[in-house]
Coordinates of C-alpha atoms and ligand atoms in Angstrom, one line a residue:
M1 CA 3.2 -19.5 21.4
Q2 CA 3.9 -17.4 18.3
L3 CA 1.4 -17.1 15.4
R4 CA 2.9 -15.7 12.2
G5 CA 1.4 -13.3 9.7
T6 CA 2.4 -10.1 7.8
G7 CA 2.9 -7.1 10.0
V8 CA 1.8 -3.7 8.8
G9 CA 4.3 -1.1 10.0
A10 CA 6.4 -1.6 13.1
G11 CA 3.9 -1.1 15.9
I12 CA 3.5 -3.3 19.0
A13 CA 0.5 -3.6 21.4
I14 CA -0.6 -5.8 24.3
G15 CA -4.2 -6.6 25.1
P16 CA -7.1 -9.0 25.5
V17 CA -8.6 -10.5 22.4
L18 CA -12.1 -9.9 21.3
R19 CA -13.2 -11.7 18.2
M20 CA -15.5 -10.1 15.7
A21 CA -18.9 -11.9 15.4
D22 CA -19.1 -14.4 12.6
P23 CA -20.8 -13.2 9.5
L24 CA -24.5 -13.8 8.9
P25 CA -25.1 -17.4 7.6
E26 CA -26.4 -18.1 4.1
P27 CA -30.1 -17.4 4.2
S28 CA -31.9 -20.8 4.3
E29 CA -35.4 -19.6 3.5
L30 CA -35.5 -19.7 -0.3
T31 CA -39.1 -18.6 -1.1
S32 CA -41.1 -15.9 0.4
D33 CA -44.7 -15.8 1.8
R34 CA -44.9 -12.2 0.9
S35 CA -45.9 -10.9 -2.5
P36 CA -42.9 -10.3 -4.8
Q37 CA -43.9 -6.6 -4.8
D38 CA -43.7 -6.4 -1.0
E39 CA -40.5 -8.3 -1.0
W40 CA -38.9 -6.0 -3.5
V41 CA -39.9 -3.0 -1.5
R42 CA -38.0 -4.5 1.5
G43 CA -35.0 -5.3 -0.7
R44 CA -34.9 -1.9 -2.4
E45 CA -35.2 -0.1 0.9
A46 CA -32.4 -2.2 2.5
L47 CA -30.1 -1.5 -0.4
A48 CA -30.8 2.2 -0.3
A49 CA -30.4 2.4 3.5
T50 CA -27.1 0.5 3.3
A51 CA -25.8 2.8 0.5
A52 CA -26.8 5.8 2.6
D53 CA -25.1 4.4 5.7
L54 CA -21.9 3.7 3.9
A55 CA -21.8 7.1 2.3
A56 CA -22.4 8.7 5.7
R57 CA -19.5 6.7 7.2
G58 CA -17.3 7.7 4.3
A59 CA -18.1 11.4 4.9
T60 CA -16.9 11.2 8.5
A61 CA -13.9 8.9 7.8
G62 CA -12.0 11.1 5.3
G63 CA -8.7 10.1 3.6
T64 CA -8.4 6.8 1.8
A65 CA -11.2 5.4 3.9
K66 CA -13.6 7.9 2.3
D67 CA -12.8 6.5 -1.1
V68 CA -13.2 2.9 0.0
L69 CA -16.5 3.6 1.7
E70 CA -17.8 5.6 -1.2
A71 CA -16.9 2.8 -3.5
Q72 CA -18.9 0.4 -1.2
A73 CA -21.8 2.8 -1.2
L74 CA -21.8 2.7 -5.0
M75 CA -21.8 -1.1 -4.9
A76 CA -25.0 -1.0 -2.7
A77 CA -26.6 1.5 -5.1
D78 CA -25.5 -0.2 -8.3
P79 CA -28.5 -0.4 -10.6
S80 CA -27.5 -3.7 -12.2
L81 CA -27.0 -5.4 -8.8
G82 CA -30.4 -3.9 -7.9
T83 CA -31.9 -5.5 -11.0
E84 CA -30.3 -8.9 -10.1
V85 CA -32.0 -8.7 -6.7
E86 CA -35.3 -7.6 -8.2
N87 CA -35.4 -10.4 -10.8
R88 CA -34.8 -13.0 -8.1
V89 CA -37.5 -11.5 -5.8
M90 CA -39.9 -11.4 -8.7
A91 CA -39.3 -15.1 -9.2
G92 CA -40.4 -15.7 -5.6
A93 CA -37.2 -15.5 -3.6
T94 CA -37.0 -13.8 -0.2
A95 CA -35.2 -10.5 -0.3
E96 CA -32.5 -12.0 2.0
R97 CA -31.9 -14.8 -0.5
A98 CA -32.0 -12.6 -3.5
V99 CA -29.4 -10.2 -2.0
F100 CA -27.2 -13.1 -1.0
E101 CA -27.3 -14.7 -4.5
A102 CA -26.9 -11.5 -6.5
F103 CA -23.9 -10.3 -4.5
A104 CA -22.3 -13.7 -4.5
G105 CA -22.6 -13.8 -8.3
Y106 CA -20.7 -10.5 -8.6
R107 CA -18.2 -11.6 -6.0
D108 CA -17.4 -14.7 -8.0
L109 CA -16.9 -12.5 -11.1
L110 CA -14.4 -10.3 -9.3
T111 CA -12.6 -13.3 -7.8
G112 CA -12.3 -14.8 -11.3
M113 CA -10.6 -11.7 -12.5
G114 CA -7.7 -12.1 -10.0
G115 CA -5.3 -9.5 -8.7
Y116 CA -6.6 -6.1 -7.5
L117 CA -10.2 -6.8 -8.3
A118 CA -10.2 -10.1 -6.5
E119 CA -9.1 -8.3 -3.3
R120 CA -12.2 -6.1 -3.7
A121 CA -14.4 -9.2 -3.3
A122 CA -14.2 -8.7 0.5
D123 CA -15.7 -5.3 0.0
L124 CA -18.6 -6.7 -1.9
D125 CA -19.2 -9.5 0.7
D126 CA -19.3 -6.8 3.4
V127 CA -22.0 -4.8 1.6
S128 CA -24.0 -8.0 1.2
Q129 CA -23.8 -8.7 4.9
R130 CA -24.9 -5.1 5.7
V131 CA -27.9 -5.3 3.4
R132 CA -29.0 -8.6 4.9
A133 CA -28.4 -7.4 8.5
H134 CA -30.7 -4.4 7.7
L135 CA -33.3 -6.8 6.3
A136 CA -33.1 -9.0 9.5
G137 CA -33.3 -5.9 11.7
V138 CA -30.1 -6.9 13.5
P139 CA -27.0 -4.8 13.9
A140 CA -24.5 -5.0 11.0
P141 CA -21.8 -7.5 11.8
G142 CA -19.1 -5.3 13.1
V143 CA -16.6 -4.3 15.7
P144 CA -17.5 -4.9 19.3
S145 CA -17.5 -2.0 21.7
P146 CA -16.7 -3.3 25.2
G147 CA -15.7 0.1 26.6
H148 CA -12.1 -0.9 27.2
P149 CA -9.0 -1.4 25.0
F150 CA -8.8 -4.7 23.2
V151 CA -7.1 -6.6 20.3
L152 CA -9.6 -7.1 17.6
V153 CA -9.4 -10.5 15.9
A154 CA -11.3 -10.9 12.7
R155 CA -11.4 -13.3 9.8
D156 CA -11.1 -10.4 7.3
L157 CA -11.9 -6.9 8.6
S158 CA -14.0 -5.0 6.1
P159 CA -12.9 -1.6 4.9
A160 CA -16.0 0.0 6.4
D161 CA -15.0 -1.3 9.8
T162 CA -11.3 -0.6 9.5
A163 CA -12.1 3.0 8.5
T164 CA -14.2 3.7 11.4
L165 CA -12.3 1.9 14.2
D166 CA -12.3 3.7 17.5
L167 CA -8.6 3.9 18.1
A168 CA -9.2 4.6 21.8
Q169 CA -10.6 1.1 22.1
V170 CA -8.9 -1.0 19.4
S171 CA -5.3 -1.2 20.3
A172 CA -4.4 -3.7 17.5
V173 CA -6.0 -5.7 14.7
V174 CA -5.2 -9.3 13.8
T175 CA -6.8 -10.8 10.7
V176 CA -6.9 -14.4 9.4
D177 CA -7.2 -13.4 5.8
G178 CA -5.9 -10.4 3.9
G179 CA -2.8 -9.9 1.9
P180 CA -0.4 -7.0 2.0
T181 CA -2.5 -5.0 -0.4
S182 CA -5.8 -5.6 1.2
H183 CA -7.7 -2.6 2.3
T184 CA -7.2 -3.5 5.9
A185 CA -3.5 -3.2 5.4
I186 CA -3.7 0.0 3.4
L187 CA -6.0 1.7 5.9
A188 CA -4.2 0.3 9.0
R189 CA -1.0 1.9 7.6
E190 CA -2.7 5.2 7.1
K191 CA -4.2 5.2 10.6
S192 CA -0.8 4.1 12.2
L193 CA -2.8 1.1 13.6
V194 CA -0.9 -1.9 15.0
A195 CA -1.8 -4.7 12.7
V196 CA -0.7 -8.2 11.6
V197 CA -2.7 -9.6 8.7
G198 CA -2.9 -13.1 7.2
V199 CA -2.5 -14.9 10.5
A200 CA -3.9 -18.3 9.4
S201 CA -4.3 -19.6 13.0
A202 CA -5.7 -16.4 14.6
W203 CA -9.1 -17.9 14.9
S204 CA -7.7 -20.3 17.5
L205 CA -7.5 -17.3 19.9
A206 CA -10.4 -17.0 22.3
D207 CA -12.1 -13.9 23.7
G208 CA -10.1 -12.6 26.7
D209 CA -6.8 -14.3 25.8
R210 CA -4.0 -11.8 26.4
V211 CA -1.7 -11.4 23.4
I212 CA 1.2 -9.4 22.1
V213 CA 0.6 -8.1 18.6
D214 CA 4.1 -7.4 17.2
A215 CA 3.9 -6.0 13.6
G216 CA 7.6 -5.4 13.4
R217 CA 8.3 -9.1 13.9
D218 CA 5.2 -10.3 12.0
T219 CA 3.9 -12.2 15.0
V220 CA 1.1 -12.5 17.5
V221 CA 2.3 -14.0 20.8
A222 CA -0.4 -16.0 22.5
A223 CA -0.1 -16.7 26.3
P224 CA 3.0 -14.6 26.5
T225 CA 5.6 -15.4 29.3
P226 CA 6.5 -12.7 31.8
D227 CA 9.8 -12.1 30.0
E228 CA 8.0 -11.6 26.7
L229 CA 5.6 -9.2 28.3
T230 CA 8.5 -7.2 29.8
D231 CA 10.3 -7.1 26.5
A232 CA 7.1 -5.9 24.7
E233 CA 6.4 -3.2 27.3
H234 CA 10.0 -2.0 27.0
R235 CA 9.6 -1.8 23.2
I236 CA 6.3 0.0 23.4
A237 CA 8.0 2.7 25.7
E238 CA 10.8 2.9 23.2
R239 CA 8.4 3.5 20.3
A240 CA 6.6 6.2 22.3
A241 CA 10.0 7.9 22.8
T242 CA 10.7 7.5 19.1
A243 CA 7.5 9.2 18.1
A244 CA 8.2 12.1 20.5
A245 CA 11.9 12.4 19.4
P246 CA 12.9 15.7 17.8
I247 CA 12.6 15.8 14.1
E248 CA 16.0 16.0 12.4
P249 CA 17.4 15.0 9.1
G250 CA 17.9 11.2 8.6
R251 CA 21.4 10.0 9.3
L252 CA 23.4 7.0 10.6
S253 CA 25.1 7.3 14.1
D254 CA 28.4 8.3 12.4
G255 CA 26.6 11.3 10.7
T256 CA 26.3 9.7 7.3
P257 CA 23.3 11.5 5.8
V258 CA 20.3 9.4 4.7
P259 CA 17.6 11.8 3.6
L260 CA 14.1 10.6 4.6
L261 CA 11.6 11.6 1.9
A262 CA 7.9 11.2 1.5
N263 CA 5.9 9.0 -1.0
L264 CA 2.8 11.1 -2.0
G265 CA -0.1 10.6 -4.4
S266 CA -1.4 14.1 -4.2
A267 CA -0.4 17.5 -3.0
D268 CA -3.0 17.1 -0.2
G269 CA -0.7 15.0 1.9
A270 CA 2.3 17.5 1.6
A271 CA 1.7 19.5 4.8
E272 CA 1.3 16.3 6.9
A273 CA 4.5 14.9 5.3
V274 CA 6.4 18.1 6.3
R275 CA 5.0 17.9 9.8
L276 CA 6.2 14.3 10.2
G277 CA 9.7 15.4 9.1
A278 CA 9.9 14.5 5.4
E279 CA 13.0 16.2 4.0
G280 CA 11.4 16.3 0.5
V281 CA 9.5 14.0 -1.8
G282 CA 11.1 10.8 -3.1
L283 CA 8.1 9.6 -5.1
F284 CA 5.2 11.5 -6.3
R285 CA 2.9 9.0 -8.0
T286 CA 1.3 11.3 -10.7
E287 CA -1.0 8.5 -12.0
F288 CA -3.0 8.7 -8.8
L289 CA -4.1 12.2 -9.8
F290 CA -5.7 11.0 -13.0
L291 CA -7.1 7.5 -12.3
D292 CA -10.6 8.6 -12.9
A293 CA -9.9 10.9 -15.9
D294 CA -11.3 9.8 -19.3
R295 CA -9.1 12.2 -21.2
A296 CA -5.5 13.3 -20.9
P297 CA -5.1 16.2 -18.6
T298 CA -4.0 19.4 -20.2
V299 CA -0.6 21.0 -19.6
D300 CA -2.4 23.8 -17.5
E301 CA -4.4 21.3 -15.4
Q302 CA -1.2 19.4 -14.6
R303 CA 0.9 22.5 -14.0
S304 CA -1.3 23.8 -11.3
E305 CA -1.3 20.4 -9.5
Y306 CA 2.5 20.2 -9.7
V307 CA 2.9 23.8 -8.5
R308 CA 0.8 23.0 -5.5
L309 CA 3.1 20.1 -4.6
L310 CA 6.4 22.0 -5.3
E311 CA 5.3 25.0 -3.2
A312 CA 5.1 22.8 -0.1
F313 CA 8.8 22.0 -0.4
P314 CA 10.7 25.2 -1.0
G315 CA 14.4 24.6 -1.7
R316 CA 13.8 20.8 -1.2
K317 CA 14.2 17.9 -3.5
V318 CA 11.0 16.7 -5.0
V319 CA 11.1 13.6 -7.2
V320 CA 8.1 13.3 -9.5
R321 CA 7.4 10.1 -11.4
V322 CA 5.8 10.4 -14.8
L323 CA 2.6 8.4 -15.3
D324 CA 3.0 4.8 -14.3
A325 CA 0.0 3.7 -16.3
G326 CA -0.9 0.1 -16.8
A327 CA -1.2 -3.2 -14.9
D328 CA -3.3 -2.4 -11.8
K329 CA -3.3 1.4 -12.5
P330 CA -4.7 1.6 -16.1
L331 CA -5.4 5.1 -17.4
S332 CA -8.0 5.1 -20.2
F333 CA -6.1 7.8 -22.1
V334 CA -2.9 5.8 -22.1
N335 CA -3.8 2.1 -22.0
D336 CA -6.4 1.1 -24.5
D337 CA -5.8 -2.6 -25.2
A338 CA -6.7 -5.3 -22.8
E339 CA -3.6 -7.5 -22.2
P340 CA -3.6 -11.0 -20.8
N341 CA -0.7 -10.2 -18.5
P342 CA -0.7 -6.4 -18.0
A343 CA 2.1 -6.4 -15.4
L344 CA 4.4 -7.6 -18.2
G345 CA 2.9 -5.5 -20.9
L346 CA 2.7 -1.9 -22.0
R347 CA 3.2 -0.4 -18.5
G348 CA 5.2 2.7 -17.3
I349 CA 7.6 4.1 -19.8
R350 CA 6.6 1.5 -22.4
A351 CA 3.0 2.8 -22.4
L352 CA 4.1 6.4 -22.4
R353 CA 6.3 5.9 -25.4
A354 CA 3.2 4.5 -27.2
A355 CA 1.4 7.7 -26.2
E356 CA 4.2 10.2 -26.5
P357 CA 2.1 13.3 -26.7
V358 CA 0.9 12.5 -23.1
L359 CA 4.5 12.2 -21.9
R360 CA 5.5 15.4 -23.7
D361 CA 2.6 17.3 -22.1
Q362 CA 3.5 16.0 -18.7
L363 CA 7.2 16.9 -18.9
T364 CA 6.3 20.3 -20.2
A365 CA 3.9 20.9 -17.3
L366 CA 6.6 19.8 -14.8
A367 CA 9.2 22.1 -16.3
Q368 CA 6.8 25.0 -16.2
A369 CA 5.9 24.2 -12.5
E370 CA 9.6 24.1 -11.6
A371 CA 10.2 27.5 -13.1
E372 CA 7.4 28.9 -10.9
T373 CA 8.7 27.6 -7.6
S374 CA 12.0 27.1 -5.7
A375 CA 11.7 23.3 -5.2
E376 CA 14.5 21.2 -6.7
L377 CA 12.5 19.1 -9.2
Q378 CA 13.8 15.8 -10.4
V379 CA 11.7 13.6 -12.8
M380 CA 11.9 9.9 -13.2
A381 CA 10.5 7.2 -15.5
P382 CA 8.9 4.0 -14.2
M383 CA 9.5 0.4 -15.4
V384 CA 12.7 1.1 -17.3
A385 CA 14.3 -2.2 -18.6
T386 CA 16.9 -1.0 -21.1
V387 CA 19.7 1.5 -21.6
E388 CA 17.9 2.6 -24.8
E389 CA 14.7 3.5 -22.8
T390 CA 16.9 5.4 -20.3
R391 CA 18.4 7.4 -23.1
Y392 CA 15.0 8.0 -24.7
F393 CA 13.5 9.4 -21.5
A394 CA 16.5 11.5 -20.4
D395 CA 16.8 13.1 -23.9
L396 CA 13.1 13.9 -24.1
A397 CA 13.0 15.2 -20.5
H398 CA 16.0 17.5 -21.1
E399 CA 14.6 18.6 -24.5
L400 CA 11.4 19.8 -22.7
G401 CA 13.2 21.7 -19.9
I402 CA 13.7 19.2 -17.1
R403 CA 17.1 19.6 -15.5
V404 CA 17.4 16.3 -13.6
A405 CA 16.1 13.1 -15.2
G406 CA 16.4 9.7 -13.6
V407 CA 14.9 6.3 -13.8
M408 CA 13.2 3.8 -11.4
V409 CA 14.9 0.5 -11.1
E410 CA 12.0 -1.9 -10.9
T411 CA 13.0 -4.6 -13.3
P412 CA 15.9 -7.1 -12.7
A413 CA 17.2 -6.0 -16.1
A414 CA 17.7 -2.4 -15.0
A415 CA 19.3 -3.5 -11.8
L416 CA 21.7 -5.9 -13.6
I417 CA 22.9 -3.2 -16.0
A418 CA 22.6 -0.3 -13.5
D419 CA 26.2 0.8 -14.4
R420 CA 25.2 1.5 -18.0
V421 CA 21.8 2.9 -17.0
L422 CA 23.5 5.3 -14.5
A423 CA 26.0 6.4 -17.2
I424 CA 23.0 8.2 -18.7
A425 CA 20.4 8.7 -15.9
E426 CA 21.2 11.4 -13.3
F427 CA 19.9 9.2 -10.5
A428 CA 18.2 5.9 -9.8
S429 CA 15.3 5.2 -7.5
I430 CA 14.6 1.5 -6.7
G431 CA 10.9 0.5 -6.6
T432 CA 11.2 -2.5 -4.4
N433 CA 7.5 -3.4 -4.8
D434 CA 7.9 -4.1 -8.5
L435 CA 11.5 -5.2 -8.3
T436 CA 10.4 -7.9 -5.8
Q437 CA 7.4 -8.9 -7.9
Y438 CA 9.5 -9.3 -11.1
T439 CA 12.5 -10.9 -9.4
M440 CA 10.4 -13.5 -7.5
A441 CA 7.8 -13.8 -10.4
A442 CA 5.1 -13.3 -7.8
D443 CA 2.1 -11.0 -8.5
R444 CA 2.3 -8.2 -5.9
L445 CA -1.4 -8.1 -5.6
L446 CA -2.0 -11.8 -5.0
G447 CA -2.5 -13.0 -1.4
T448 CA -1.7 -16.6 -2.4
V449 CA 1.9 -15.7 -3.3
A450 CA 2.4 -13.0 -0.7
G451 CA 5.0 -15.1 1.0
L452 CA 7.3 -14.6 -2.1
Q453 CA 6.6 -10.9 -2.2
D454 CA 9.2 -10.2 0.3
P455 CA 12.0 -7.6 -0.4
W456 CA 14.2 -9.3 2.3
H457 CA 14.8 -12.1 -0.2
P458 CA 18.6 -12.2 -0.9
A459 CA 17.9 -12.3 -4.7
V460 CA 16.2 -8.9 -4.4
L461 CA 18.9 -7.6 -2.0
R462 CA 21.7 -8.7 -4.4
L463 CA 20.1 -6.7 -7.2
I464 CA 19.8 -3.7 -4.9
G465 CA 23.5 -4.1 -4.1
E466 CA 24.3 -4.0 -7.8
V467 CA 22.5 -0.7 -8.1
G468 CA 24.1 0.7 -5.0
A469 CA 27.6 -0.2 -6.2
A470 CA 26.9 1.3 -9.7
G471 CA 25.6 4.5 -8.0
A472 CA 28.7 4.8 -5.8
K473 CA 31.0 4.3 -8.8
A474 CA 29.2 6.8 -10.9
G475 CA 28.8 9.3 -8.0
K476 CA 25.1 9.3 -8.5
S477 CA 22.3 9.0 -5.9
V478 CA 20.4 5.7 -5.5
G479 CA 17.1 6.0 -3.5
V480 CA 14.6 3.4 -2.5
C481 CA 10.9 4.4 -2.8
G482 CA 9.2 1.0 -2.4
E483 CA 7.6 -0.3 0.8
A484 CA 11.0 -1.8 1.8
A485 CA 12.2 1.7 2.8
A486 CA 9.5 1.9 5.5
D487 CA 10.8 -1.3 7.3
P488 CA 13.1 0.2 10.0
L489 CA 15.6 -2.7 10.0
L490 CA 15.6 -3.3 6.3
A491 CA 16.2 0.4 5.9
V492 CA 19.6 -0.1 7.6
V493 CA 20.4 -3.0 5.3
L494 CA 19.5 -1.0 2.3
V495 CA 22.0 1.8 3.3
G496 CA 24.6 -1.0 3.8
L497 CA 23.9 -2.0 0.2
G498 CA 24.7 1.5 -1.0
V499 CA 21.3 3.2 -1.0
T500 CA 21.7 6.9 -0.4
S501 CA 18.1 8.1 0.4
L502 CA 14.9 6.5 1.5
S503 CA 11.3 7.4 0.6
M504 CA 8.2 6.1 2.3
S505 CA 4.7 6.8 3.6
P506 CA 5.2 9.7 5.9
S507 CA 3.8 7.8 8.9
A508 CA 6.9 5.5 8.8
I509 CA 9.5 8.2 8.9
A510 CA 9.9 8.5 12.7
D511 CA 10.6 4.7 13.1
V512 CA 13.1 4.7 10.3
R513 CA 14.8 7.8 11.5
A514 CA 15.2 6.2 15.0
S515 CA 16.4 2.9 13.6
L516 CA 19.1 4.5 11.4
L517 CA 20.5 6.4 14.4
G518 CA 21.3 3.0 16.0
Y519 CA 24.0 2.0 13.4
D520 CA 27.1 3.4 11.7
R521 CA 28.2 2.7 8.2
A522 CA 30.3 -0.4 9.2
D523 CA 27.3 -1.8 11.0
A524 CA 25.0 -1.3 8.1
E525 CA 27.5 -3.0 5.8
R526 CA 27.8 -5.9 8.2
L527 CA 24.0 -6.3 8.4
A528 CA 23.8 -6.2 4.6
R529 CA 26.4 -9.0 4.3
A530 CA 24.4 -11.1 6.9
A531 CA 21.2 -10.6 4.8
L532 CA 22.9 -11.4 1.5
A533 CA 24.4 -14.6 2.9
A534 CA 21.0 -16.0 4.0
E535 CA 19.1 -18.7 2.2
G536 CA 15.7 -16.9 1.9
A537 CA 13.7 -13.9 3.1
A538 CA 12.8 -15.2 6.5
E539 CA 16.4 -16.3 7.1
A540 CA 17.7 -12.9 6.0
R541 CA 15.4 -11.1 8.4
Q542 CA 16.4 -13.6 11.2
A543 CA 20.2 -13.3 10.4
V544 CA 20.0 -9.6 10.6
R545 CA 18.1 -9.7 13.9
I546 CA 20.9 -12.0 15.3
A547 CA 23.6 -9.8 13.8
V548 CA 22.0 -6.7 15.5
E549 CA 22.5 -8.4 18.9
A550 CA 26.1 -9.5 18.1
P551 CA 29.0 -7.2 18.8
S552 CA 30.5 -5.5 15.8
A553 CA 33.3 -7.5 14.0
Ligands
LIG601 C1 7.6 0.2 -6.5 O1 7.3 -0.5 -7.4 O2 8.3 -0.1 -5.5 C2 7.1 1.6 -6.5 C3 7.5 2.5 -5.6 O3 6.1 1.9 -7.5 P1 4.6 1.5 -7.4 O4 4.4 0.9 -6.0 O5 3.8 2.7 -7.5 O6 4.5 0.5 -8.5
LIG602 MG1 6.4 0.3 -9.2

């Protein structure tokens, strides 16, 4: 029996299920026998201990996990939440009840805000559970540790648990909730953990059930048949061979080069990207450097960051994106107005035009950094929708010393007029995350419309095909730097649509490299035609899987 969800990465694992204990129930005891003062001492102590525990876990976790856990530690130590708890305790509530109510109030606030903030509600719930477990003197609800490998099934795995998973025991994770941008998915990708999230019926699995978790196919197979097990074992061995395969430049089987580049958000990840075989950088998200800044970074501050990045890639292509501020990544020194619909507002190049000195400084810093290193710098603008915006950006970039200026194709408008955009821009890079969001009119951060947020949809593929064709005609490169490039089978389809390079999270490079080597250009075009002819995203995926098995026409 197959249960469906959203796979993270392309991993596959077999093992017995262990379900994570249900969360603590709502505390039923409303009023306390203790004095309010005693009760508040308990509450304050539990909040502080939980904050310290989360901070300590953050310190050992490192990477993205560190940020997530530190953010949770701050939630536990938040003074206004503390006051909410204190007020309730002083009015006679038990500390358990006060913590439950105070956190639930904040959780509802976040949920009401929607989008990114709503997905952080799970983080807050987790902190509430930990504080109450501390009060009750029971272990914090968490991951079992049976002493043997198992498949962890959870309703929604907390970031604290995901970050500290013992990979020697947890061979895969399956969650009932969680969208593609939940922290579970983000951290699972970073840890190369086999995971399928959003499996609505996963709770029907019982402890000890043997399952196949197949992230590449978005499925969890319950009670697998001997044939299914043999197939899974075969694919696990294949993947192990893939990971151990020599690192070489990305190409199709006929030798067509398809450079495999890294998506990075800071120069810290550069060495690891090189180790995993990145041939350069296809997307450097500069806004990640300045998310916490309350003033615009100076030219000097920026230049040193960019030099650090470029130095890691001597002689290689490094594509840097100017600040993509706005929507879920607001920068206080660029975006000052609250907008009712920020994904459709002053975001990306639109916001930078409204704050042109910031853009000028950034381009100046980039040009100076290039002059100091031997990397081949290319700079691109996010969220371009018109030819006029393309001209504005390219002219300004050249004026300030940037040699190669391109644009991201993230709006259907830019894709549909790619021929005119590419008459000016020196290259295009397709951001499939946003292109899918805007084509399908489905918020990329919202779990409820995650089903529509699928770059396999033929509408999205058709637009990519437009850009590929325009690039071929103009003799200009067309990359993909959205999550789609990290899907090994979709990567082949993208090349069949005319895409000339692929940029992804470095942990995905080995799988994509191996997949490309299985097809020549004619195969890739055949698979692209199969996907384009399908009715929807699921059908396109299925049609390509069938076409892969079929002999070449
Ligand atoms: C995209 O939209 O696909 C993209 C690569 O940009 P970001 O995910 O940073 O919006
Ligand atoms: Mg984008």
